[in-house]
Amino acid sequence: MASLEIDRERCARDGLCALECPLSLIDIDEAGYPVATAHLEASCIGCGHCVAVCAKGCLRIDGIDPDELPDAPRTPDVLPEALCAWMTGRRSVRNFSDRRVPRGLIETCLETARYAPSALNFQPVEWLVITDAAAIRTLAGLCADFFRAAGSSQRFIEPFDAGRETILRGAPCLVVVHADAAAPIPPATDCVIALTHFELAAHALGLGACWAGLVRRAVASHAPAREFLGLPQGHEMYGGLMVGFPRFALKRLPPRKPLSIVWR
Amino acid sequence: MASLEIDRERCARDGLCALECPLSLIDIDEAGYPVATAHLEASCIGCGHCVAVCAKGCLRIDGIDPDELPDAPRTPDVLPEALCAWMTGRRSVRNFSDRRVPRGLIETCLETARYAPSALNFQPVEWLVITDAAAIRTLAGLCADFFRAAGSSQRFIEPFDAGRETILRGAPCLVVVHADAAAPIPPATDCVIALTHFELAAHALGLGACWAGLVRRAVASHAPAREFLGLPQGHEMYGGLMVGFPRFALKRLPPRKPLSIVWR
């Protein structure tokens, strides 16, 4: 459906749009101007990179107008070392304060995750955000039912049954990523990337989070947990995060395994 | 194998170590001191959070000594808004300058990714880093062979066969995450999280990257591509990134789909 329009008066003939297109759908003509290949109309994925790369703002693809795109965000003025330390300092948080999570903070995390990379710009990721404490507690119980009956993950179920909420840790918010499992590109990787961006954004905003792997396992196999989430027909849960304000902070950086790397 | 040692002289009896343990392996005795549960020795996952949370440094788990752990990194002094903009500004880079990627930068990205979250602290992620341009070009050709024979992804293969390196984009570096597919916890999510941390660290360091989805697909199905990577027996590739210095920058922020969210 896409078509390419060029303002030839303004075009710098630098060819960046053609270089930038992930699918090589733009050719450069003999005079140096970009032209659509025969495949562009059918194959354009609407990523907008050709429009976004043009310093002159002289290229339009159906529905993507350079004048309507914001400027690329400037990198904040921090040292790379500090940013890597910031990422390293993000640790899984399993103890949350009683403070409610303002919806605006979740929205900022979602808006940040919206720009996470997506295979062929397909953007299959959909979100479920639960902030009802009673609902989260109910879901934890449904997951516990599953593991108790399955006889697995007893190290979580024993303390749960003794009164500690070890499944969703009493988190004030649960964020679930899901997608149509039958999408043309398997959506698991896109979903996990997006949720990782969400987690780092949450860390930037002073929130803490922990991946809800037990919930994902229960939802995959236990109809009551699955029905409780109410995901659309054919959708699967590809990840979940418990989110809240940390109740306390780690004083030290915990150890990790050494890296296993082959260089070639 | 783990055993818990407490320096009772220094213990603040705040119970944080017991609250922090992901598996509830620490109890608090009547006097307020932490004690190992009967399950600790067999079930401790060695995450070190109990040691890292203690302000007094009075708790030791086999092999994890508080005096040997670095302090938790301080959050850099940047506004959360700037950090979210910084993440939003990371865009996939498919055009690389001729500049070689210093190994030290890759090592910094790997070191950052080492602290990405891992289910039950299993840390299954292993890395293959290829910086030999000829090897990367060979792999691109093997992938093209696969898609050409399979008759899929023609939009990449046609320009590849016309002389444009559309598979790995002539990237000076390819980073692959892989893991034992038969690990007790399916390792795909851990691998994608770690590679996402790598990509963001690369962005912080001025590098650009793009997910190598075509390579992953080819490696999953095409023996020559798989053999070329030389992964250990039973390992699968769960993600790959082309990495290099960006040849140019996007001037604008490309559009994305609106978010699909259900709030409950």
mmCIF file of N, CA and C in Angstrom, chain B residues 102-188:
data_model
loop_
_atom_site.group_PDB
_atom_site.id
_atom_site.type_symbol
_atom_site.label_atom_id
_atom_site.label_comp_id
_atom_site.label_asym_id
_atom_site.label_seq_id
_atom_site.Cartn_x
_atom_site.Cartn_y
_atom_site.Cartn_z
ATOM 1 N N PRO B 102 36.360 -1.980 18.883
ATOM 2 C CA PRO B 102 37.372 -2.404 19.872
ATOM 3 C C PRO B 102 36.818 -3.509 20.774
ATOM 4 N N ARG B 103 37.635 -4.507 20.973
ATOM 5 C CA ARG B 103 37.192 -5.642 21.792
ATOM 6 C C ARG B 103 36.764 -5.209 23.190
ATOM 7 N N GLY B 104 37.394 -4.183 23.697
ATOM 8 C CA GLY B 104 37.048 -3.697 25.036
ATOM 9 C C GLY B 104 35.599 -3.244 25.129
ATOM 10 N N LEU B 105 35.070 -2.665 24.050
ATOM 11 C CA LEU B 105 33.665 -2.235 24.090
ATOM 12 C C LEU B 105 32.730 -3.442 24.135
ATOM 13 N N ILE B 106 33.068 -4.461 23.339
ATOM 14 C CA ILE B 106 32.247 -5.684 23.380
ATOM 15 C C ILE B 106 32.303 -6.301 24.780
ATOM 16 N N GLU B 107 33.504 -6.287 25.357
ATOM 17 C CA GLU B 107 33.638 -6.858 26.700
ATOM 18 C C GLU B 107 32.792 -6.090 27.719
ATOM 19 N N THR B 108 32.725 -4.773 27.570
ATOM 20 C CA THR B 108 31.888 -3.981 28.481
ATOM 21 C C THR B 108 30.412 -4.356 28.324
ATOM 22 N N CYS B 109 29.977 -4.541 27.066
ATOM 23 C CA CYS B 109 28.585 -4.946 26.829
ATOM 24 C C CYS B 109 28.305 -6.322 27.433
ATOM 25 N N LEU B 110 29.256 -7.244 27.257
ATOM 26 C CA LEU B 110 29.080 -8.591 27.807
ATOM 27 C C LEU B 110 29.038 -8.554 29.327
ATOM 28 N N GLU B 111 29.913 -7.735 29.889
ATOM 29 C CA GLU B 111 29.974 -7.639 31.356
ATOM 30 C C GLU B 111 28.660 -7.061 31.896
ATOM 31 N N THR B 112 28.087 -6.109 31.172
ATOM 32 C CA THR B 112 26.785 -5.546 31.574
ATOM 33 C C THR B 112 25.701 -6.616 31.458
ATOM 34 N N ALA B 113 25.716 -7.346 30.339
ATOM 35 C CA ALA B 113 24.694 -8.374 30.104
ATOM 36 C C ALA B 113 24.800 -9.521 31.105
ATOM 37 N N ARG B 114 25.987 -9.683 31.685
ATOM 38 C CA ARG B 114 26.184 -10.742 32.683
ATOM 39 C C ARG B 114 25.256 -10.556 33.878
ATOM 40 N N TYR B 115 24.817 -9.312 34.106
ATOM 41 C CA TYR B 115 23.960 -9.026 35.263
ATOM 42 C C TYR B 115 22.483 -8.969 34.895
ATOM 43 N N ALA B 116 22.154 -9.351 33.656
ATOM 44 C CA ALA B 116 20.738 -9.410 33.269
ATOM 45 C C ALA B 116 20.042 -10.471 34.114
ATOM 46 N N PRO B 117 18.745 -10.305 34.347
ATOM 47 C CA PRO B 117 18.053 -11.286 35.190
ATOM 48 C C PRO B 117 18.012 -12.663 34.544
ATOM 49 N N SER B 118 17.999 -13.674 35.387
ATOM 50 C CA SER B 118 18.017 -15.058 34.919
ATOM 51 C C SER B 118 17.102 -15.891 35.807
ATOM 52 N N ALA B 119 16.234 -16.683 35.168
ATOM 53 C CA ALA B 119 15.264 -17.468 35.926
ATOM 54 C C ALA B 119 15.974 -18.387 36.919
ATOM 55 N N LEU B 120 15.584 -18.291 38.174
ATOM 56 C CA LEU B 120 16.160 -19.095 39.261
ATOM 57 C C LEU B 120 17.677 -18.991 39.301
ATOM 58 N N ASN B 121 18.205 -17.862 38.797
ATOM 59 C CA ASN B 121 19.652 -17.604 38.817
ATOM 60 C C ASN B 121 20.446 -18.685 38.084
ATOM 61 N N PHE B 122 19.812 -19.312 37.117
ATOM 62 C CA PHE B 122 20.459 -20.433 36.438
ATOM 63 C C PHE B 122 21.572 -19.963 35.501
ATOM 64 N N GLN B 123 21.428 -18.754 34.947
ATOM 65 C CA GLN B 123 22.463 -18.149 34.099
ATOM 66 C C GLN B 123 22.961 -19.098 33.007
ATOM 67 N N PRO B 124 22.076 -19.503 32.093
ATOM 68 C CA PRO B 124 22.463 -20.480 31.072
ATOM 69 C C PRO B 124 23.115 -19.856 29.834
ATOM 70 N N VAL B 125 23.179 -18.535 29.787
ATOM 71 C CA VAL B 125 23.545 -17.845 28.542
ATOM 72 C C VAL B 125 25.032 -18.012 28.225
ATOM 73 N N GLU B 126 25.326 -18.395 26.985
ATOM 74 C CA GLU B 126 26.713 -18.427 26.508
ATOM 75 C C GLU B 126 26.813 -17.585 25.240
ATOM 76 N N TRP B 127 28.019 -17.163 24.929
ATOM 77 C CA TRP B 127 28.232 -16.151 23.887
ATOM 78 C C TRP B 127 29.218 -16.642 22.829
ATOM 79 N N LEU B 128 28.942 -16.270 21.597
ATOM 80 C CA LEU B 128 29.890 -16.419 20.494
ATOM 81 C C LEU B 128 30.026 -15.045 19.861
ATOM 82 N N VAL B 129 31.244 -14.548 19.772
ATOM 83 C CA VAL B 129 31.492 -13.222 19.194
ATOM 84 C C VAL B 129 32.393 -13.392 17.985
ATOM 85 N N ILE B 130 31.898 -12.992 16.824
ATOM 86 C CA ILE B 130 32.675 -13.116 15.576
ATOM 87 C C ILE B 130 33.036 -11.716 15.101
ATOM 88 N N THR B 131 34.332 -11.467 14.986
ATOM 89 C CA THR B 131 34.788 -10.155 14.510
ATOM 90 C C THR B 131 35.617 -10.291 13.237
ATOM 91 N N ASP B 132 35.644 -11.500 12.691
ATOM 92 C CA ASP B 132 36.359 -11.761 11.439
ATOM 93 C C ASP B 132 35.386 -11.454 10.283
ATOM 94 N N ALA B 133 35.664 -10.370 9.547
ATOM 95 C CA ALA B 133 34.721 -9.915 8.517
ATOM 96 C C ALA B 133 34.468 -10.999 7.477
ATOM 97 N N ALA B 134 35.517 -11.748 7.139
ATOM 98 C CA ALA B 134 35.345 -12.802 6.129
ATOM 99 C C ALA B 134 34.410 -13.890 6.652
ATOM 100 N N ALA B 135 34.538 -14.220 7.921
ATOM 101 C CA ALA B 135 33.665 -15.244 8.508
ATOM 102 C C ALA B 135 32.210 -14.769 8.520
ATOM 103 N N ILE B 136 32.012 -13.505 8.844
ATOM 104 C CA ILE B 136 30.638 -12.969 8.881
ATOM 105 C C ILE B 136 30.034 -12.992 7.476
ATOM 106 N N ARG B 137 30.854 -12.654 6.505
ATOM 107 C CA ARG B 137 30.382 -12.672 5.115
ATOM 108 C C ARG B 137 30.043 -14.116 4.686
ATOM 109 N N THR B 138 30.875 -15.057 5.101
ATOM 110 C CA THR B 138 30.605 -16.463 4.772
ATOM 111 C C THR B 138 29.283 -16.918 5.376
ATOM 112 N N LEU B 139 29.065 -16.552 6.622
ATOM 113 C CA LEU B 139 27.810 -16.932 7.289
ATOM 114 C C LEU B 139 26.613 -16.318 6.568
ATOM 115 N N ALA B 140 26.744 -15.059 6.157
ATOM 116 C CA ALA B 140 25.644 -14.421 5.410
ATOM 117 C C ALA B 140 25.329 -15.227 4.160
ATOM 118 N N GLY B 141 26.378 -15.694 3.473
ATOM 119 C CA GLY B 141 26.174 -16.493 2.266
ATOM 120 C C GLY B 141 25.484 -17.813 2.561
ATOM 121 N N LEU B 142 25.862 -18.450 3.662
ATOM 122 C CA LEU B 142 25.224 -19.716 4.034
ATOM 123 C C LEU B 142 23.738 -19.498 4.337
ATOM 124 N N CYS B 143 23.441 -18.389 4.998
ATOM 125 C CA CYS B 143 22.036 -18.079 5.287
ATOM 126 C C CYS B 143 21.284 -17.823 3.978
ATOM 127 N N ALA B 144 21.908 -17.079 3.079
ATOM 128 C CA ALA B 144 21.266 -16.811 1.783
ATOM 129 C C ALA B 144 20.990 -18.118 1.052
ATOM 130 N N ASP B 145 21.942 -19.044 1.110
ATOM 131 C CA ASP B 145 21.730 -20.360 0.477
ATOM 132 C C ASP B 145 20.448 -21.003 0.999
ATOM 133 N N PHE B 146 20.295 -20.940 2.301
ATOM 134 C CA PHE B 146 19.121 -21.567 2.919
ATOM 135 C C PHE B 146 17.829 -20.922 2.430
ATOM 136 N N PHE B 147 17.769 -19.605 2.486
ATOM 137 C CA PHE B 147 16.508 -18.936 2.109
ATOM 138 C C PHE B 147 16.236 -19.069 0.611
ATOM 139 N N ARG B 148 17.306 -19.064 -0.184
ATOM 140 C CA ARG B 148 17.138 -19.229 -1.623
ATOM 141 C C ARG B 148 16.521 -20.589 -1.918
ATOM 142 N N ALA B 149 17.061 -21.632 -1.271
ATOM 143 C CA ALA B 149 16.556 -22.990 -1.503
ATOM 144 C C ALA B 149 15.137 -23.155 -0.953
ATOM 145 N N ALA B 150 14.880 -22.484 0.177
ATOM 146 C CA ALA B 150 13.562 -22.612 0.800
ATOM 147 C C ALA B 150 12.513 -21.744 0.099
ATOM 148 N N GLY B 151 12.976 -20.839 -0.734
ATOM 149 C CA GLY B 151 12.033 -19.962 -1.427
ATOM 150 C C GLY B 151 11.345 -18.974 -0.506
ATOM 151 N N SER B 152 11.966 -18.682 0.637
ATOM 152 C CA SER B 152 11.365 -17.702 1.554
ATOM 153 C C SER B 152 12.284 -16.490 1.686
ATOM 154 N N SER B 153 11.749 -15.414 2.264
ATOM 155 C CA SER B 153 12.516 -14.185 2.494
ATOM 156 C C SER B 153 13.164 -13.658 1.217
ATOM 157 N N GLN B 154 12.427 -13.786 0.096
ATOM 158 C CA GLN B 154 12.986 -13.344 -1.183
ATOM 159 C C GLN B 154 13.334 -11.869 -1.188
ATOM 160 N N ARG B 155 12.649 -11.078 -0.369
ATOM 161 C CA ARG B 155 12.936 -9.644 -0.350
ATOM 162 C C ARG B 155 14.330 -9.365 0.185
ATOM 163 N N PHE B 156 14.925 -10.318 0.888
ATOM 164 C CA PHE B 156 16.309 -10.156 1.301
ATOM 165 C C PHE B 156 17.273 -10.793 0.302
ATOM 166 N N ILE B 157 16.830 -11.884 -0.308
ATOM 167 C CA ILE B 157 17.742 -12.666 -1.144
ATOM 168 C C ILE B 157 17.980 -12.001 -2.496
ATOM 169 N N GLU B 158 16.936 -11.417 -3.071
ATOM 170 C CA GLU B 158 17.136 -10.768 -4.378
ATOM 171 C C GLU B 158 18.225 -9.699 -4.321
ATOM 172 N N PRO B 159 18.148 -8.736 -3.403
ATOM 173 C CA PRO B 159 19.242 -7.749 -3.364
ATOM 174 C C PRO B 159 20.575 -8.361 -2.941
ATOM 175 N N PHE B 160 20.527 -9.409 -2.084
ATOM 176 C CA PHE B 160 21.790 -10.076 -1.705
ATOM 177 C C PHE B 160 22.465 -10.630 -2.953
ATOM 178 N N ASP B 161 21.671 -11.303 -3.787
ATOM 179 C CA ASP B 161 22.249 -11.904 -4.991
ATOM 180 C C ASP B 161 22.682 -10.841 -6.000
ATOM 181 N N ALA B 162 22.134 -9.623 -5.844
ATOM 182 C CA ALA B 162 22.556 -8.519 -6.724
ATOM 183 C C ALA B 162 23.748 -7.766 -6.152
ATOM 184 N N GLY B 163 24.281 -8.244 -5.010
ATOM 185 C CA GLY B 163 25.525 -7.655 -4.523
ATOM 186 C C GLY B 163 25.402 -6.819 -3.259
ATOM 187 N N ARG B 164 24.178 -6.721 -2.687
ATOM 188 C CA ARG B 164 24.048 -5.977 -1.419
ATOM 189 C C ARG B 164 24.007 -6.977 -0.285
ATOM 190 N N GLU B 165 24.803 -6.760 0.745
ATOM 191 C CA GLU B 165 24.836 -7.724 1.851
ATOM 192 C C GLU B 165 23.674 -7.417 2.790
ATOM 193 N N THR B 166 22.531 -8.016 2.471
ATOM 194 C CA THR B 166 21.281 -7.705 3.175
ATOM 195 C C THR B 166 20.991 -8.660 4.332
ATOM 196 N N ILE B 167 21.864 -9.651 4.534
ATOM 197 C CA ILE B 167 21.625 -10.621 5.621
ATOM 198 C C ILE B 167 22.270 -10.115 6.914
ATOM 199 N N LEU B 168 23.565 -9.848 6.862
ATOM 200 C CA LEU B 168 24.268 -9.345 8.053
ATOM 201 C C LEU B 168 24.801 -7.939 7.835
ATOM 202 N N ARG B 169 24.381 -7.317 6.757
ATOM 203 C CA ARG B 169 24.595 -5.894 6.500
ATOM 204 C C ARG B 169 26.061 -5.472 6.580
ATOM 205 N N GLY B 170 26.963 -6.404 6.289
ATOM 206 C CA GLY B 170 28.382 -6.049 6.347
ATOM 207 C C GLY B 170 28.837 -5.610 7.728
ATOM 208 N N ALA B 171 28.131 -6.067 8.758
ATOM 209 C CA ALA B 171 28.485 -5.664 10.129
ATOM 210 C C ALA B 171 29.890 -6.157 10.474
ATOM 211 N N PRO B 172 30.646 -5.360 11.198
ATOM 212 C CA PRO B 172 32.001 -5.792 11.574
ATOM 213 C C PRO B 172 32.013 -6.802 12.718
ATOM 214 N N CYS B 173 30.875 -7.008 13.338
ATOM 215 C CA CYS B 173 30.835 -7.896 14.509
ATOM 216 C C CYS B 173 29.458 -8.557 14.583
ATOM 217 N N LEU B 174 29.466 -9.851 14.888
ATOM 218 C CA LEU B 174 28.217 -10.577 15.122
ATOM 219 C C LEU B 174 28.300 -11.216 16.504
ATOM 220 N N VAL B 175 27.284 -10.978 17.300
ATOM 221 C CA VAL B 175 27.229 -11.536 18.655
ATOM 222 C C VAL B 175 26.059 -12.509 18.719
ATOM 223 N N VAL B 176 26.340 -13.729 19.123
ATOM 224 C CA VAL B 176 25.322 -14.792 19.170
ATOM 225 C C VAL B 176 25.137 -15.238 20.619
ATOM 226 N N VAL B 177 23.881 -15.370 21.048
ATOM 227 C CA VAL B 177 23.618 -15.997 22.356
ATOM 228 C C VAL B 177 23.097 -17.412 22.109
ATOM 229 N N HIS B 178 23.610 -18.330 22.889
ATOM 230 C CA HIS B 178 23.189 -19.715 22.764
ATOM 231 C C HIS B 178 23.180 -20.362 24.140
ATOM 232 N N ALA B 179 22.531 -21.515 24.224
ATOM 233 C CA ALA B 179 22.440 -22.213 25.504
ATOM 234 C C ALA B 179 22.043 -23.651 25.232
ATOM 235 N N ASP B 180 22.234 -24.461 26.236
ATOM 236 C CA ASP B 180 21.838 -25.865 26.168
ATOM 237 C C ASP B 180 20.312 -25.932 26.137
ATOM 238 N N ALA B 181 19.779 -26.417 25.010
ATOM 239 C CA ALA B 181 18.321 -26.435 24.845
ATOM 240 C C ALA B 181 17.644 -27.355 25.853
ATOM 241 N N ALA B 182 18.398 -28.278 26.423
ATOM 242 C CA ALA B 182 17.822 -29.229 27.384
ATOM 243 C C ALA B 182 18.011 -28.784 28.832
ATOM 244 N N ALA B 183 18.347 -27.511 29.027
ATOM 245 C CA ALA B 183 18.537 -27.001 30.397
ATOM 246 C C ALA B 183 17.248 -27.173 31.190
ATOM 247 N N PRO B 184 17.352 -27.281 32.524
ATOM 248 C CA PRO B 184 16.158 -27.516 33.346
ATOM 249 C C PRO B 184 15.082 -26.432 33.166
ATOM 250 N N ILE B 185 15.514 -25.215 32.901
ATOM 251 C CA ILE B 185 14.564 -24.130 32.618
ATOM 252 C C ILE B 185 14.782 -23.734 31.159
ATOM 253 N N PRO B 186 13.735 -23.689 30.327
ATOM 254 C CA PRO B 186 13.945 -23.327 28.919
ATOM 255 C C PRO B 186 14.699 -21.993 28.824
ATOM 256 N N PRO B 187 15.829 -21.976 28.111
ATOM 257 C CA PRO B 187 16.730 -20.822 28.212
ATOM 258 C C PRO B 187 16.431 -19.668 27.262
ATOM 259 N N ALA B 188 15.402 -19.783 26.412
ATOM 260 C CA ALA B 188 15.182 -18.752 25.395
ATOM 261 C C ALA B 188 14.987 -17.367 26.011
#
